[in-house]
Amino acid sequence: MPQVPQTLDASAVRAWCGLALEALGRAREEIDAINVYPVADGDTGTNLYLTVESAAAAVEAVFAAHAAVAGDPRLPGGPSVPGGPAASGPPEPGGPGAPGGRPTLADAVRAMAHGALIGARGNSGTILAQLLRGMAQVLAADGDTAHTDGPGLGLAFRHAADAARRAVAHPVEGTVLTVASAAADAASAAGGDCGTVARAAYEGARTALAATPGQLAVLERAGVVDAGGRGLVAVLAALVETFTGEAPASAGVPVLARQVRAGRVGTPAGARDDSPEPAGPAGAVEECSDGTPVPEGPAFEVIYLLEAQDAAVDRLRARLDALGDSLVVVGGDGLWNIHVHVDDAGAAVEAGVEAGRPHRIRITHFGLGDAHTAAAAGRPVRERIQRAIVAVVPGEGLAGLYAEAGATTVLARPGEPPASGELVEAVRRAHAREVVLLPNDADLRHTAAAAAEQARTEGVRVALIPTRSAVQGIAALAVHEPGRRFDEDVVSMTSAAGATRYAEVVVAERQSWTMAGICQAGDVLGLIDGDVAVIGDDITATADLILNRMLAAGGEMVTLVLGDAAPATIAAHLEARVRESYLAVDTVVYRGGRQSALLLIGVE
């Protein structure tokens, strides 16, 4: 058995984040599939995964920062480039690092909480972020006694569960809040070391999860347990594994509540969304003739980070509570994550502007353009087209290009990747029987997969082509033929995307270790197929080197996508270089607008 920590320290926090991310990655589709409350938008598992991913990246960043200070070039994580795993940067350090360039427990838990806060997605992710913040407030507290043992962990669970309830405007039993409270009760009553307390919390959470259908009618009717609670059970199982070296034997459990009630299993496994309050009375979810839930309640989900003082947030909480439901306000110390369901999205954002400075604003429309929604509202249902392309694009310029080619686009602004709900909405907006989905970003793999799965449950045939860059998406679009059989079209588009090497030129945000060596903040990085290949100090020269390396392996077509911040002369320079050195190669240039990369390069 591998050596495991006996007490809480920074390494234990790091291990817990990694194991929790793996656990949620395995359970993501299962959790998404049982997402029925308060909005059946099929993204709870994905939202939890992305929230923990942000927390884990922040912890890795703080380890990297301490290693850099200590002069250790072996920094964990990849290069700090826009959109990369450490793009958000480490949170403000909580104190001096441990000897040898290692962060303290306070450093690690504060990083974890900060990362979860800025990366929280949906109701489930927002509440999980508050749970992690509540734990961090205990584990990082100054005092004579460090909370690094079992009793300290139990105290952290108690504070976390209470903090999460306070963050929700109208707590509802049968959700993740119930599961978190049960975990805290069990942990507080347990004695022993951290492993014993973690296992008690896990078992208490599993027992509470099994009971959620009896507390919330919508879960009972659907025959599932709460999705957010299911995700929390997975996170607690990872904590048990952190301190014992073994995952709980009963960590894998079925998602159907009816199986639990029938006595075929001893505990629950699945869960729905952990949304705090129902859109209407329990049991009031209507269904269409085919059994599909009809969306009811507010039309929009609005999420944003807010820089504001406590008094302003108190006023904002009251105003948003009057505007809609599912209100969750988490954070503190001047930074907050706001989540609410409303009919007037503009009013919700305006309220944030009056309270402070909102940013990373995300607005998702529930069920826009859905045939079931239209039928429920008495509107005529528009006939579906046969096939459509849905693509994520990194800038306004490419959005126009893709739209001209007939694609439905989802704009990914710098530092603000779309959630699965936005991709599902785009699929609905395309209103087609068959959809080809182009995520155009390796980091959107899980998000796009979740969106595709949700769309399939709505009767849409979806093929996900794992494009990792917008230039691969352009290559796929170029060979798209709607008149072909769906499978043949998908194969052709996949082949074209796969035959396109991609590169980008970006500016490093901080010192980091890369495949090409150590870069400093402000260095120009040239990445080929996602890995740093060149570190330079001049944008045009770095792009020149990258393009030559790519064409050395052959190519027939070069695609250049210029960001707004790219030098005005770079396109002409690269076009001239291709004409002079590669006579049989054509070049095409597009304006990408505001995007995280200065330049995108594709070679087919």
Coordinates of C-alpha atoms in Angstrom, one line a residue, residues 14 57-78 86 89-93 95 97 100-103 107 111 510-513:
R14 CA -3.1 18.4 -3.3
A57 CA -5.3 24.0 -10.9
A58 CA -5.0 26.6 -8.2
V59 CA -3.4 24.2 -5.8
E60 CA -0.9 23.1 -8.4
A61 CA -0.2 26.8 -9.1
V62 CA 0.6 27.6 -5.5
F63 CA 3.0 24.5 -5.4
A64 CA 4.6 25.8 -8.5
A65 CA 5.0 29.3 -7.1
H66 CA 6.7 28.0 -4.0
A67 CA 9.0 25.8 -6.0
A68 CA 10.0 28.7 -8.2
V69 CA 10.8 30.8 -5.1
A70 CA 13.0 28.0 -3.8
G71 CA 14.8 27.8 -7.2
D72 CA 13.4 24.4 -8.1
P73 CA 13.0 24.3 -11.9
R74 CA 10.8 21.2 -11.7
L75 CA 7.6 23.1 -11.5
P76 CA 4.4 21.1 -11.6
G77 CA 1.8 21.9 -14.2
G78 CA 2.1 23.2 -17.7
A86 CA -2.6 27.7 -14.4
G89 CA -2.6 32.1 -11.4
P90 CA -2.1 31.2 -7.7
P91 CA -4.3 32.9 -5.2
E92 CA -2.8 35.3 -2.8
P93 CA -0.5 33.3 -0.5
G95 CA 1.6 32.9 4.6
G97 CA 5.8 28.5 2.6
G100 CA 12.1 23.4 1.0
G101 CA 9.8 25.4 -1.2
R102 CA 6.7 23.5 -0.1
P103 CA 3.4 25.5 0.7
D107 CA -1.5 28.1 1.5
A111 CA -5.7 28.1 -3.0
R510 CA 4.1 34.1 -15.2
Q511 CA 7.3 32.1 -14.7
S512 CA 6.8 28.4 -15.5
W513 CA 8.5 25.2 -16.6

